[in-house]
Amino acid sequence: MQYVSYYRVSTSKQGINGYGMGAQKEAVQRYLSSLDAELIGSFEEVETGSNNDRPQLALAIQLAKAKKAILVIAKLDRISRNAAFLMQLQDSGVEFVCCDMPSADRFTVGILALVAERERELISQRTKAGLAVAKARGVILGNPNAAD
């Protein structure tokens, strides 16, 4: 069977140091090594999970469809934290598998997509609350080197 891998991290720091990307690649490699699998393409992206306009993901899906390959990702939230986006992916005709739950069916993925979306909302709320507390304490927010 043929596979196309997709890896995503949210920040350039994660992308530059490779920690997040490296862990995903290790999970995918471990999963594929347990199968009779051929990795025919690999795509990486540094982008927030809330942004659904991701060129590398689009290319990964395009290759998987063209070759009738399976899109493989380390974890569901690496594709998106948007439930509607994940449901559209399920309906797109491309088969995908998450290494951390390879036997998940459409129902399970649907539920977990909603959980991932909620987590994205909670991350945003926590970040805003933390920034508000820091600002109230007099911390100067933003890039100190930014042009005025």
PDB file of C-alpha atoms in Angstrom:
ATOM      1  CA  MET A   1       0.000   0.000   0.000  1.00  0.00           C
ATOM      2  CA  GLN A   2       1.142   3.538  -0.739  1.00  0.00           C
ATOM      3  CA  TYR A   3       1.091   6.428   1.728  1.00  0.00           C
ATOM      4  CA  VAL A   4       1.565  10.191   1.627  1.00  0.00           C
ATOM      5  CA  SER A   5       2.622  11.817   4.892  1.00  0.00           C
ATOM      6  CA  TYR A   6       1.657  15.274   6.135  1.00  0.00           C
ATOM      7  CA  TYR A   7       3.287  17.057   9.056  1.00  0.00           C
ATOM      8  CA  ARG A   8       2.232  20.371  10.585  1.00  0.00           C
ATOM      9  CA  VAL A   9       3.502  22.524  13.410  1.00  0.00           C
ATOM     10  CA  SER A  10       1.888  25.743  14.555  1.00  0.00           C
ATOM     11  CA  THR A  11       4.895  28.010  15.012  1.00  0.00           C
ATOM     12  CA  SER A  12       8.112  28.683  13.165  1.00  0.00           C
ATOM     13  CA  LYS A  13      10.017  27.919  16.392  1.00  0.00           C
ATOM     14  CA  GLN A  14       8.585  24.388  16.340  1.00  0.00           C
ATOM     15  CA  GLY A  15       9.445  24.161  12.655  1.00  0.00           C
ATOM     16  CA  ILE A  16      12.974  25.488  13.033  1.00  0.00           C
ATOM     17  CA  ASN A  17      14.025  23.365  15.988  1.00  0.00           C
ATOM     18  CA  GLY A  18      12.189  20.371  14.603  1.00  0.00           C
ATOM     19  CA  TYR A  19      10.914  19.028  17.918  1.00  0.00           C
ATOM     20  CA  GLY A  20       7.258  18.976  16.936  1.00  0.00           C
ATOM     21  CA  MET A  21       8.012  17.924  13.380  1.00  0.00           C
ATOM     22  CA  GLY A  22      10.481  15.275  14.509  1.00  0.00           C
ATOM     23  CA  ALA A  23       8.009  13.642  16.882  1.00  0.00           C
ATOM     24  CA  GLN A  24       5.404  13.471  14.120  1.00  0.00           C
ATOM     25  CA  LYS A  25       7.861  11.957  11.659  1.00  0.00           C
ATOM     26  CA  GLU A  26       8.902   9.356  14.219  1.00  0.00           C
ATOM     27  CA  ALA A  27       5.258   8.403  14.873  1.00  0.00           C
ATOM     28  CA  VAL A  28       4.540   8.056  11.143  1.00  0.00           C
ATOM     29  CA  GLN A  29       7.711   6.052  10.525  1.00  0.00           C
ATOM     30  CA  ARG A  30       6.914   3.721  13.419  1.00  0.00           C
ATOM     31  CA  TYR A  31       3.378   3.206  12.073  1.00  0.00           C
ATOM     32  CA  LEU A  32       4.491   2.618   8.476  1.00  0.00           C
ATOM     33  CA  SER A  33       7.247   0.213   9.532  1.00  0.00           C
ATOM     34  CA  SER A  34       4.561  -2.025  11.057  1.00  0.00           C
ATOM     35  CA  LEU A  35       2.901  -2.369   7.639  1.00  0.00           C
ATOM     36  CA  ASP A  36       3.830  -3.359   4.123  1.00  0.00           C
ATOM     37  CA  ALA A  37       3.916   0.337   3.223  1.00  0.00           C
ATOM     38  CA  GLU A  38       5.597   2.582   0.697  1.00  0.00           C
ATOM     39  CA  LEU A  39       5.895   6.301   1.455  1.00  0.00           C
ATOM     40  CA  ILE A  40       5.563   8.040  -1.912  1.00  0.00           C
ATOM     41  CA  GLY A  41       5.452  11.648  -0.743  1.00  0.00           C
ATOM     42  CA  SER A  42       5.997  13.776   2.317  1.00  0.00           C
ATOM     43  CA  PHE A  43       4.732  17.297   2.998  1.00  0.00           C
ATOM     44  CA  GLU A  44       5.532  19.701   5.839  1.00  0.00           C
ATOM     45  CA  GLU A  45       3.937  22.949   6.896  1.00  0.00           C
ATOM     46  CA  VAL A  46       4.312  25.617   9.584  1.00  0.00           C
ATOM     47  CA  GLU A  47       0.796  26.952  10.033  1.00  0.00           C
ATOM     48  CA  THR A  48      -1.821  27.322  12.713  1.00  0.00           C
ATOM     49  CA  GLY A  49      -4.433  24.577  12.841  1.00  0.00           C
ATOM     50  CA  SER A  50      -7.206  27.154  12.551  1.00  0.00           C
ATOM     51  CA  ASN A  51      -6.049  28.198   9.062  1.00  0.00           C
ATOM     52  CA  ASN A  52      -7.527  25.846   6.484  1.00  0.00           C
ATOM     53  CA  ASP A  53      -5.699  27.413   3.540  1.00  0.00           C
ATOM     54  CA  ARG A  54      -2.591  25.240   3.576  1.00  0.00           C
ATOM     55  CA  PRO A  55      -0.793  24.689   0.259  1.00  0.00           C
ATOM     56  CA  GLN A  56       1.265  21.710   1.461  1.00  0.00           C
ATOM     57  CA  LEU A  57      -1.806  19.912   2.780  1.00  0.00           C
ATOM     58  CA  ALA A  58      -3.560  20.559  -0.535  1.00  0.00           C
ATOM     59  CA  LEU A  59      -0.588  19.033  -2.380  1.00  0.00           C
ATOM     60  CA  ALA A  60      -0.533  16.017  -0.042  1.00  0.00           C
ATOM     61  CA  ILE A  61      -4.252  15.415  -0.634  1.00  0.00           C
ATOM     62  CA  GLN A  62      -3.826  15.885  -4.384  1.00  0.00           C
ATOM     63  CA  LEU A  63      -1.012  13.302  -4.529  1.00  0.00           C
ATOM     64  CA  ALA A  64      -2.904  10.849  -2.336  1.00  0.00           C
ATOM     65  CA  LYS A  65      -5.965  11.097  -4.579  1.00  0.00           C
ATOM     66  CA  ALA A  66      -3.970  10.816  -7.798  1.00  0.00           C
ATOM     67  CA  LYS A  67      -2.083   7.729  -6.621  1.00  0.00           C
ATOM     68  CA  LYS A  68      -4.992   6.259  -4.631  1.00  0.00           C
ATOM     69  CA  ALA A  69      -2.689   6.410  -1.618  1.00  0.00           C
ATOM     70  CA  ILE A  70      -3.569   6.886   2.017  1.00  0.00           C
ATOM     71  CA  LEU A  71      -2.797  10.193   3.684  1.00  0.00           C
ATOM     72  CA  VAL A  72      -0.998   9.451   6.967  1.00  0.00           C
ATOM     73  CA  ILE A  73      -0.664  11.886   9.858  1.00  0.00           C
ATOM     74  CA  ALA A  74       0.697  11.493  13.362  1.00  0.00           C
ATOM     75  CA  LYS A  75      -2.396  12.909  15.101  1.00  0.00           C
ATOM     76  CA  LEU A  76      -5.789  14.190  13.979  1.00  0.00           C
ATOM     77  CA  ASP A  77      -5.156  17.728  15.220  1.00  0.00           C
ATOM     78  CA  ARG A  78      -2.161  18.001  12.863  1.00  0.00           C
ATOM     79  CA  ILE A  79      -4.571  18.221   9.939  1.00  0.00           C
ATOM     80  CA  SER A  80      -6.933  20.722  11.511  1.00  0.00           C
ATOM     81  CA  ARG A  81      -8.695  21.843  14.653  1.00  0.00           C
ATOM     82  CA  ASN A  82     -11.751  22.747  12.579  1.00  0.00           C
ATOM     83  CA  ALA A  83     -14.515  20.118  12.651  1.00  0.00           C
ATOM     84  CA  ALA A  84     -16.125  21.239   9.381  1.00  0.00           C
ATOM     85  CA  PHE A  85     -12.766  21.058   7.599  1.00  0.00           C
ATOM     86  CA  LEU A  86     -12.142  17.524   8.879  1.00  0.00           C
ATOM     87  CA  MET A  87     -15.618  16.420   7.857  1.00  0.00           C
ATOM     88  CA  GLN A  88     -15.011  17.834   4.356  1.00  0.00           C
ATOM     89  CA  LEU A  89     -11.758  15.885   4.200  1.00  0.00           C
ATOM     90  CA  GLN A  90     -13.634  12.707   5.099  1.00  0.00           C
ATOM     91  CA  ASP A  91     -16.104  13.427   2.290  1.00  0.00           C
ATOM     92  CA  SER A  92     -13.402  14.348  -0.258  1.00  0.00           C
ATOM     93  CA  GLY A  93     -12.660  10.783  -1.236  1.00  0.00           C
ATOM     94  CA  VAL A  94      -9.130  10.680   0.151  1.00  0.00           C
ATOM     95  CA  GLU A  95      -8.538   7.988   2.717  1.00  0.00           C
ATOM     96  CA  PHE A  96      -6.529   9.067   5.746  1.00  0.00           C
ATOM     97  CA  VAL A  97      -5.216   7.455   8.885  1.00  0.00           C
ATOM     98  CA  CYS A  98      -3.999   8.902  12.171  1.00  0.00           C
ATOM     99  CA  CYS A  99      -1.063   7.006  13.665  1.00  0.00           C
ATOM    100  CA  ASP A 100      -2.253   7.509  17.228  1.00  0.00           C
ATOM    101  CA  MET A 101      -5.633   5.881  16.412  1.00  0.00           C
ATOM    102  CA  PRO A 102      -5.315   3.898  13.188  1.00  0.00           C
ATOM    103  CA  SER A 103      -8.596   2.016  13.626  1.00  0.00           C
ATOM    104  CA  ALA A 104     -10.727   5.146  14.078  1.00  0.00           C
ATOM    105  CA  ASP A 105     -13.836   5.104  11.901  1.00  0.00           C
ATOM    106  CA  ARG A 106     -15.853   8.030  10.487  1.00  0.00           C
ATOM    107  CA  PHE A 107     -17.928   8.323  13.668  1.00  0.00           C
ATOM    108  CA  THR A 108     -14.880   8.461  15.937  1.00  0.00           C
ATOM    109  CA  VAL A 109     -13.099  10.962  13.700  1.00  0.00           C
ATOM    110  CA  GLY A 110     -16.226  13.137  13.705  1.00  0.00           C
ATOM    111  CA  ILE A 111     -16.370  13.213  17.493  1.00  0.00           C
ATOM    112  CA  LEU A 112     -12.643  13.841  17.828  1.00  0.00           C
ATOM    113  CA  ALA A 113     -12.863  16.624  15.239  1.00  0.00           C
ATOM    114  CA  LEU A 114     -15.327  18.424  17.493  1.00  0.00           C
ATOM    115  CA  VAL A 115     -13.058  17.870  20.499  1.00  0.00           C
ATOM    116  CA  ALA A 116     -10.069  19.284  18.566  1.00  0.00           C
ATOM    117  CA  GLU A 117     -12.117  22.320  17.557  1.00  0.00           C
ATOM    118  CA  ARG A 118     -13.124  22.934  21.165  1.00  0.00           C
ATOM    119  CA  GLU A 119      -9.500  22.637  22.266  1.00  0.00           C
ATOM    120  CA  ARG A 120      -8.559  25.307  19.709  1.00  0.00           C
ATOM    121  CA  GLU A 121     -11.192  27.611  21.236  1.00  0.00           C
ATOM    122  CA  LEU A 122      -9.886  26.922  24.752  1.00  0.00           C
ATOM    123  CA  ILE A 123      -6.281  27.585  23.700  1.00  0.00           C
ATOM    124  CA  SER A 124      -7.368  30.954  22.332  1.00  0.00           C
ATOM    125  CA  GLN A 125      -9.256  31.819  25.521  1.00  0.00           C
ATOM    126  CA  ARG A 126      -6.314  30.858  27.728  1.00  0.00           C
ATOM    127  CA  THR A 127      -3.891  32.871  25.618  1.00  0.00           C
ATOM    128  CA  LYS A 128      -6.094  35.973  25.715  1.00  0.00           C
ATOM    129  CA  ALA A 129      -6.591  35.651  29.469  1.00  0.00           C
ATOM    130  CA  GLY A 130      -2.857  35.246  30.051  1.00  0.00           C
ATOM    131  CA  LEU A 131      -2.053  38.279  27.911  1.00  0.00           C
ATOM    132  CA  ALA A 132      -4.652  40.356  29.766  1.00  0.00           C
ATOM    133  CA  VAL A 133      -3.090  39.407  33.126  1.00  0.00           C
ATOM    134  CA  ALA A 134       0.395  40.235  31.863  1.00  0.00           C
ATOM    135  CA  LYS A 135      -0.780  43.580  30.495  1.00  0.00           C
ATOM    136  CA  ALA A 136      -2.486  44.410  33.817  1.00  0.00           C
ATOM    137  CA  ARG A 137       0.841  43.757  35.553  1.00  0.00           C
ATOM    138  CA  GLY A 138       2.535  46.280  33.286  1.00  0.00           C
ATOM    139  CA  VAL A 139       4.231  43.863  30.922  1.00  0.00           C
ATOM    140  CA  ILE A 140       4.782  45.470  27.542  1.00  0.00           C
ATOM    141  CA  LEU A 141       3.355  43.132  24.930  1.00  0.00           C
ATOM    142  CA  GLY A 142       4.400  42.749  21.328  1.00  0.00           C
ATOM    143  CA  ASN A 143       7.720  42.831  19.535  1.00  0.00           C
ATOM    144  CA  PRO A 144      10.049  45.341  21.200  1.00  0.00           C
ATOM    145  CA  ASN A 145      11.989  45.650  17.936  1.00  0.00           C
ATOM    146  CA  ALA A 146       8.968  46.444  15.778  1.00  0.00           C
ATOM    147  CA  ALA A 147       9.008  49.734  13.892  1.00  0.00           C
ATOM    148  CA  ASP A 148       6.811  52.424  15.417  1.00  0.00           C
TER     149      ASP A 148
END
